[in-house]
């Protein structure tokens, strides 16, 4: 949540205090009543990990702003190291994008400065 707060501040060019909002998000997703499953939340990874979307755009803001991206790196490493057969669209995403390697994802799928991303996320 802290990384997303940092990304928002970079995007909005604001120094707004997001502590209470961050705490609300954490509280909301800690509720035992939430029964979302990974297979539902993570479906369509080709869209969710596309350039300018939910993962890449906040990551781009953080990389360009030289902010901490440890949480994004952890998610990214899990993405490359795992096989989520139960997630709709994951195996196609893995075959068409992930299996080419991180460097190809940076340069071809995201069209970003590869050296910077290799340094921060690995090759």
Short mmCIF file of N, CA and C in Angstrom, two decimals:
data_model
loop_
_atom_site.label_atom_id
_atom_site.label_comp_id
_atom_site.label_asym_id
_atom_site.label_seq_id
_atom_site.Cartn_x
_atom_site.Cartn_y
_atom_site.Cartn_z
N UNK A 1 0.83 -1.18 0.00
CA UNK A 1 0.00 0.00 0.00
C UNK A 1 0.88 1.25 0.00
N UNK A 2 2.02 1.19 0.70
CA UNK A 2 2.91 2.36 0.75
C UNK A 2 3.45 2.69 -0.64
N UNK A 3 3.79 1.67 -1.42
CA UNK A 3 4.30 1.91 -2.77
C UNK A 3 3.24 2.55 -3.66
N UNK A 4 2.01 2.10 -3.52
CA UNK A 4 0.93 2.70 -4.31
C UNK A 4 0.67 4.14 -3.88
N UNK A 5 0.82 4.42 -2.59
CA UNK A 5 0.69 5.81 -2.11
C UNK A 5 1.78 6.67 -2.73
N UNK A 6 3.00 6.14 -2.77
CA UNK A 6 4.11 6.88 -3.39
C UNK A 6 3.83 7.13 -4.87
N UNK A 7 3.32 6.11 -5.57
CA UNK A 7 3.01 6.26 -6.99
C UNK A 7 1.93 7.32 -7.20
N UNK A 8 0.91 7.32 -6.34
CA UNK A 8 -0.15 8.33 -6.44
C UNK A 8 0.42 9.73 -6.25
N UNK A 9 1.28 9.89 -5.28
CA UNK A 9 1.88 11.20 -5.02
C UNK A 9 2.70 11.68 -6.21
N UNK A 10 3.41 10.75 -6.86
CA UNK A 10 4.17 11.13 -8.05
C UNK A 10 3.24 11.52 -9.19
N UNK A 11 2.17 10.77 -9.37
CA UNK A 11 1.21 11.06 -10.44
C UNK A 11 0.49 12.38 -10.21
N UNK A 12 0.03 12.59 -8.99
CA UNK A 12 -0.76 13.79 -8.70
C UNK A 12 0.08 15.01 -8.36
N UNK A 13 1.40 14.77 -8.19
CA UNK A 13 2.31 15.84 -7.78
C UNK A 13 1.79 16.52 -6.51
N UNK A 14 1.36 15.67 -5.59
CA UNK A 14 0.74 16.13 -4.35
C UNK A 14 1.53 15.59 -3.16
N UNK A 15 1.45 16.29 -2.06
CA UNK A 15 2.05 15.77 -0.83
C UNK A 15 0.95 15.41 0.17
N UNK A 16 -0.19 15.06 -0.38
CA UNK A 16 -1.36 14.68 0.42
C UNK A 16 -1.01 13.52 1.35
N UNK A 17 -1.46 13.60 2.59
CA UNK A 17 -1.24 12.52 3.55
C UNK A 17 -2.27 11.42 3.30
N UNK A 18 -1.78 10.26 2.90
CA UNK A 18 -2.66 9.14 2.57
C UNK A 18 -2.69 8.07 3.65
N UNK A 19 -2.21 8.41 4.83
CA UNK A 19 -2.13 7.43 5.92
C UNK A 19 -3.49 6.84 6.26
N UNK A 20 -4.48 7.67 6.45
CA UNK A 20 -5.81 7.14 6.83
C UNK A 20 -6.41 6.31 5.70
N UNK A 21 -6.21 6.73 4.46
CA UNK A 21 -6.71 5.96 3.33
C UNK A 21 -5.99 4.60 3.26
N UNK A 22 -4.68 4.60 3.45
CA UNK A 22 -3.91 3.36 3.44
C UNK A 22 -4.37 2.41 4.54
N UNK A 23 -4.60 2.94 5.72
CA UNK A 23 -5.08 2.12 6.83
C UNK A 23 -6.46 1.54 6.54
N UNK A 24 -7.31 2.32 5.89
CA UNK A 24 -8.64 1.84 5.51
C UNK A 24 -8.53 0.68 4.52
N UNK A 25 -7.64 0.80 3.55
CA UNK A 25 -7.44 -0.27 2.56
C UNK A 25 -6.96 -1.55 3.25
N UNK A 26 -5.97 -1.41 4.11
CA UNK A 26 -5.45 -2.58 4.82
C UNK A 26 -6.54 -3.21 5.68
N UNK A 27 -7.29 -2.40 6.38
CA UNK A 27 -8.38 -2.91 7.22
C UNK A 27 -9.42 -3.64 6.37
N UNK A 28 -9.78 -3.04 5.25
CA UNK A 28 -10.79 -3.64 4.37
C UNK A 28 -10.37 -5.01 3.87
N UNK A 29 -9.11 -5.13 3.45
CA UNK A 29 -8.65 -6.40 2.90
C UNK A 29 -8.24 -7.40 3.97
N UNK A 30 -8.28 -6.99 5.22
CA UNK A 30 -7.99 -7.91 6.33
C UNK A 30 -9.26 -8.55 6.89
N UNK A 31 -10.41 -8.12 6.42
CA UNK A 31 -11.67 -8.64 6.93
C UNK A 31 -11.84 -10.11 6.57
N UNK A 32 -12.29 -10.89 7.53
CA UNK A 32 -12.50 -12.32 7.30
C UNK A 32 -13.66 -12.58 6.34
N UNK A 33 -14.54 -11.59 6.17
CA UNK A 33 -15.69 -11.77 5.29
C UNK A 33 -15.31 -11.74 3.80
N UNK A 34 -14.14 -11.22 3.50
CA UNK A 34 -13.73 -11.16 2.10
C UNK A 34 -13.35 -12.56 1.66
N UNK A 35 -14.01 -13.02 0.63
CA UNK A 35 -13.80 -14.39 0.19
C UNK A 35 -13.31 -14.45 -1.26
N UNK A 36 -12.70 -13.37 -1.72
CA UNK A 36 -12.17 -13.38 -3.08
C UNK A 36 -11.12 -14.47 -3.22
N UNK A 37 -11.09 -15.07 -4.37
CA UNK A 37 -10.12 -16.12 -4.65
C UNK A 37 -9.10 -15.59 -5.64
N UNK A 38 -7.88 -16.11 -5.53
CA UNK A 38 -6.81 -15.71 -6.43
C UNK A 38 -7.24 -15.90 -7.88
N UNK A 39 -7.91 -17.01 -8.17
CA UNK A 39 -8.31 -17.29 -9.55
C UNK A 39 -9.23 -16.21 -10.12
N UNK A 40 -10.03 -15.57 -9.27
CA UNK A 40 -10.93 -14.52 -9.74
C UNK A 40 -10.21 -13.18 -9.81
N UNK A 41 -9.47 -12.85 -8.78
CA UNK A 41 -8.78 -11.56 -8.72
C UNK A 41 -7.71 -11.45 -9.80
N UNK A 42 -7.00 -12.54 -10.03
CA UNK A 42 -5.84 -12.50 -10.93
C UNK A 42 -6.17 -12.81 -12.39
N UNK A 43 -7.42 -13.06 -12.71
CA UNK A 43 -7.74 -13.43 -14.09
C UNK A 43 -7.33 -12.32 -15.07
N UNK A 44 -7.11 -12.72 -16.31
CA UNK A 44 -6.71 -11.81 -17.39
C UNK A 44 -5.39 -11.09 -17.11
N UNK A 45 -4.33 -11.82 -16.75
CA UNK A 45 -3.06 -11.15 -16.43
C UNK A 45 -2.46 -10.40 -17.62
N UNK A 46 -2.76 -10.83 -18.83
CA UNK A 46 -2.21 -10.12 -20.00
C UNK A 46 -2.70 -8.67 -20.03
N UNK A 47 -3.91 -8.45 -19.56
CA UNK A 47 -4.45 -7.08 -19.48
C UNK A 47 -3.91 -6.37 -18.25
N UNK A 48 -3.94 -7.03 -17.11
CA UNK A 48 -3.55 -6.38 -15.85
C UNK A 48 -2.06 -6.03 -15.79
N UNK A 49 -1.23 -6.77 -16.53
CA UNK A 49 0.21 -6.49 -16.54
C UNK A 49 0.66 -5.77 -17.80
N UNK A 50 -0.28 -5.32 -18.62
CA UNK A 50 0.06 -4.60 -19.85
C UNK A 50 0.60 -3.20 -19.53
N UNK A 51 1.27 -2.61 -20.51
CA UNK A 51 1.80 -1.26 -20.35
C UNK A 51 0.66 -0.29 -20.03
N UNK A 52 0.90 0.55 -19.04
CA UNK A 52 -0.08 1.56 -18.67
C UNK A 52 -1.21 1.05 -17.80
N UNK A 53 -1.14 -0.20 -17.40
CA UNK A 53 -2.23 -0.78 -16.60
C UNK A 53 -1.87 -0.88 -15.12
N UNK A 54 -2.63 -1.67 -14.39
CA UNK A 54 -2.61 -1.72 -12.92
C UNK A 54 -1.24 -1.96 -12.29
N UNK A 55 -0.40 -2.73 -12.94
CA UNK A 55 0.91 -3.05 -12.37
C UNK A 55 1.99 -2.16 -12.97
N UNK A 56 2.03 -2.08 -14.28
CA UNK A 56 3.14 -1.40 -14.95
C UNK A 56 3.15 0.10 -14.71
N UNK A 57 2.01 0.75 -14.75
CA UNK A 57 2.01 2.21 -14.65
C UNK A 57 2.48 2.71 -13.28
N UNK A 58 1.95 2.18 -12.17
CA UNK A 58 2.51 2.61 -10.87
C UNK A 58 3.99 2.26 -10.74
N UNK A 59 4.38 1.09 -11.27
CA UNK A 59 5.79 0.70 -11.25
C UNK A 59 6.63 1.71 -12.02
N UNK A 60 6.17 2.10 -13.19
CA UNK A 60 6.88 3.09 -14.01
C UNK A 60 7.07 4.40 -13.24
N UNK A 61 6.02 4.87 -12.59
CA UNK A 61 6.12 6.11 -11.81
C UNK A 61 7.17 5.98 -10.70
N UNK A 62 7.17 4.84 -10.03
CA UNK A 62 8.13 4.62 -8.94
C UNK A 62 9.56 4.51 -9.46
N UNK A 63 9.75 3.82 -10.57
CA UNK A 63 11.09 3.68 -11.16
C UNK A 63 11.60 5.05 -11.58
N UNK A 64 10.77 5.79 -12.30
CA UNK A 64 11.18 7.13 -12.77
C UNK A 64 11.41 8.09 -11.60
N UNK A 65 10.68 7.91 -10.50
CA UNK A 65 10.83 8.76 -9.32
C UNK A 65 11.88 8.26 -8.36
N UNK A 66 12.58 7.17 -8.75
CA UNK A 66 13.62 6.56 -7.93
C UNK A 66 13.11 6.24 -6.52
N UNK A 67 11.93 5.63 -6.47
CA UNK A 67 11.30 5.24 -5.21
C UNK A 67 11.48 3.73 -4.98
N UNK A 68 11.15 3.29 -3.80
CA UNK A 68 11.26 1.88 -3.44
C UNK A 68 10.24 1.06 -4.23
N UNK A 69 10.72 -0.02 -4.85
CA UNK A 69 9.83 -0.90 -5.61
C UNK A 69 9.90 -2.34 -5.12
N UNK A 70 10.35 -2.55 -3.88
CA UNK A 70 10.51 -3.90 -3.35
C UNK A 70 9.24 -4.73 -3.45
N UNK A 71 8.09 -4.16 -3.14
CA UNK A 71 6.83 -4.90 -3.21
C UNK A 71 6.53 -5.31 -4.65
N UNK A 72 6.75 -4.41 -5.59
CA UNK A 72 6.53 -4.72 -7.00
C UNK A 72 7.50 -5.81 -7.45
N UNK A 73 8.74 -5.75 -7.00
CA UNK A 73 9.73 -6.77 -7.36
C UNK A 73 9.30 -8.14 -6.84
N UNK A 74 8.79 -8.19 -5.63
CA UNK A 74 8.32 -9.47 -5.07
C UNK A 74 7.19 -10.05 -5.91
N UNK A 75 6.23 -9.22 -6.27
CA UNK A 75 5.11 -9.68 -7.10
C UNK A 75 5.63 -10.13 -8.46
N UNK A 76 6.55 -9.37 -9.02
CA UNK A 76 7.12 -9.67 -10.33
C UNK A 76 7.86 -11.01 -10.31
N UNK A 77 8.65 -11.24 -9.26
CA UNK A 77 9.38 -12.51 -9.13
C UNK A 77 8.42 -13.68 -8.99
N UNK A 78 7.37 -13.51 -8.20
CA UNK A 78 6.35 -14.56 -8.05
C UNK A 78 5.71 -14.85 -9.40
N UNK A 79 5.41 -13.82 -10.14
CA UNK A 79 4.79 -13.96 -11.45
C UNK A 79 5.64 -14.83 -12.38
N UNK A 80 6.95 -14.58 -12.39
CA UNK A 80 7.85 -15.32 -13.27
C UNK A 80 8.15 -16.73 -12.77
N UNK A 81 8.11 -16.94 -11.47
CA UNK A 81 8.52 -18.22 -10.90
C UNK A 81 7.36 -19.21 -10.74
N UNK A 82 6.14 -18.77 -10.89
CA UNK A 82 4.99 -19.62 -10.57
C UNK A 82 4.20 -20.00 -11.81
N UNK A 83 3.41 -21.04 -11.63
CA UNK A 83 2.45 -21.47 -12.64
C UNK A 83 1.08 -21.45 -12.00
N UNK A 84 0.29 -20.49 -12.39
CA UNK A 84 -1.05 -20.36 -11.84
C UNK A 84 -2.05 -20.93 -12.83
N UNK A 85 -2.08 -22.27 -12.91
CA UNK A 85 -2.96 -22.95 -13.87
C UNK A 85 -4.43 -22.60 -13.65
N UNK A 86 -4.80 -22.32 -12.40
CA UNK A 86 -6.20 -22.05 -12.08
C UNK A 86 -6.65 -20.65 -12.48
N UNK A 87 -5.70 -19.79 -12.85
CA UNK A 87 -6.03 -18.40 -13.20
C UNK A 87 -6.30 -18.30 -14.69
N UNK A 88 -7.49 -17.84 -15.02
CA UNK A 88 -7.90 -17.71 -16.42
C UNK A 88 -6.95 -16.80 -17.18
N UNK A 89 -6.33 -17.33 -18.22
CA UNK A 89 -5.44 -16.55 -19.07
C UNK A 89 -3.98 -16.58 -18.68
N UNK A 90 -3.65 -17.15 -17.50
CA UNK A 90 -2.26 -17.10 -17.05
C UNK A 90 -1.33 -17.91 -17.94
N UNK A 91 -1.71 -19.12 -18.30
CA UNK A 91 -0.80 -19.96 -19.09
C UNK A 91 -0.55 -19.35 -20.47
N UNK A 92 -1.55 -18.73 -21.08
CA UNK A 92 -1.32 -18.03 -22.35
C UNK A 92 -0.37 -16.86 -22.15
N UNK A 93 -0.55 -16.11 -21.07
CA UNK A 93 0.33 -14.99 -20.73
C UNK A 93 1.75 -15.49 -20.50
N UNK A 94 1.88 -16.58 -19.79
CA UNK A 94 3.20 -17.15 -19.52
C UNK A 94 3.87 -17.59 -20.82
N UNK A 95 3.13 -18.29 -21.66
CA UNK A 95 3.69 -18.78 -22.92
C UNK A 95 4.05 -17.65 -23.88
N UNK A 96 3.20 -16.66 -23.99
CA UNK A 96 3.43 -15.61 -24.98
C UNK A 96 4.31 -14.46 -24.50
N UNK A 97 4.37 -14.22 -23.20
CA UNK A 97 5.11 -13.07 -22.68
C UNK A 97 6.22 -13.49 -21.71
N UNK A 98 5.85 -14.14 -20.63
CA UNK A 98 6.80 -14.41 -19.55
C UNK A 98 7.94 -15.35 -19.95
N UNK A 99 7.64 -16.36 -20.75
CA UNK A 99 8.68 -17.31 -21.14
C UNK A 99 9.77 -16.70 -22.00
N UNK A 100 9.54 -15.52 -22.53
CA UNK A 100 10.58 -14.83 -23.31
C UNK A 100 11.62 -14.19 -22.40
N UNK A 101 11.29 -14.04 -21.12
CA UNK A 101 12.22 -13.47 -20.15
C UNK A 101 11.88 -12.04 -19.80
N UNK A 102 12.46 -11.61 -18.69
CA UNK A 102 12.18 -10.27 -18.18
C UNK A 102 12.64 -9.18 -19.13
N UNK A 103 13.82 -9.34 -19.71
CA UNK A 103 14.36 -8.30 -20.59
C UNK A 103 13.45 -8.06 -21.78
N UNK A 104 12.92 -9.13 -22.36
CA UNK A 104 11.99 -8.99 -23.50
C UNK A 104 10.69 -8.34 -23.05
N UNK A 105 10.24 -8.67 -21.85
CA UNK A 105 9.02 -8.04 -21.34
C UNK A 105 9.23 -6.54 -21.23
N UNK A 106 10.36 -6.11 -20.67
CA UNK A 106 10.64 -4.68 -20.55
C UNK A 106 10.69 -4.01 -21.91
N UNK A 107 11.45 -4.59 -22.83
CA UNK A 107 11.70 -3.91 -24.11
C UNK A 107 10.56 -4.04 -25.10
N UNK A 108 9.91 -5.19 -25.15
CA UNK A 108 8.88 -5.41 -26.17
C UNK A 108 7.45 -5.21 -25.66
N UNK A 109 7.15 -5.72 -24.48
CA UNK A 109 5.78 -5.65 -23.98
C UNK A 109 5.50 -4.30 -23.33
N UNK A 110 6.50 -3.78 -22.59
CA UNK A 110 6.31 -2.50 -21.91
C UNK A 110 6.98 -1.34 -22.63
N UNK A 111 7.92 -1.62 -23.52
CA UNK A 111 8.61 -0.57 -24.28
C UNK A 111 9.20 0.49 -23.34
N UNK A 112 10.01 0.03 -22.39
CA UNK A 112 10.63 0.93 -21.41
C UNK A 112 12.15 0.84 -21.52
N UNK A 113 12.84 1.75 -20.83
CA UNK A 113 14.30 1.76 -20.82
C UNK A 113 14.77 0.49 -20.10
N UNK A 114 15.27 -0.44 -20.86
CA UNK A 114 15.58 -1.77 -20.36
C UNK A 114 16.63 -1.76 -19.26
N UNK A 115 17.71 -0.98 -19.41
CA UNK A 115 18.79 -1.00 -18.43
C UNK A 115 18.30 -0.63 -17.03
N UNK A 116 17.46 0.36 -16.94
CA UNK A 116 16.93 0.79 -15.64
C UNK A 116 16.11 -0.32 -15.00
N UNK A 117 15.28 -0.97 -15.78
CA UNK A 117 14.43 -2.04 -15.26
C UNK A 117 15.26 -3.27 -14.88
N UNK A 118 16.28 -3.59 -15.68
CA UNK A 118 17.16 -4.71 -15.34
C UNK A 118 17.84 -4.44 -14.00
N UNK A 119 18.31 -3.23 -13.82
CA UNK A 119 18.97 -2.85 -12.57
C UNK A 119 18.03 -3.00 -11.37
N UNK A 120 16.79 -2.61 -11.53
CA UNK A 120 15.85 -2.59 -10.40
C UNK A 120 15.07 -3.90 -10.21
N UNK A 121 14.76 -4.60 -11.32
CA UNK A 121 13.93 -5.80 -11.24
C UNK A 121 14.64 -7.09 -11.63
N UNK A 122 15.81 -6.97 -12.24
CA UNK A 122 16.54 -8.15 -12.67
C UNK A 122 16.31 -8.47 -14.13
N UNK A 123 17.21 -9.32 -14.66
CA UNK A 123 17.13 -9.71 -16.08
C UNK A 123 16.46 -11.05 -16.23
#
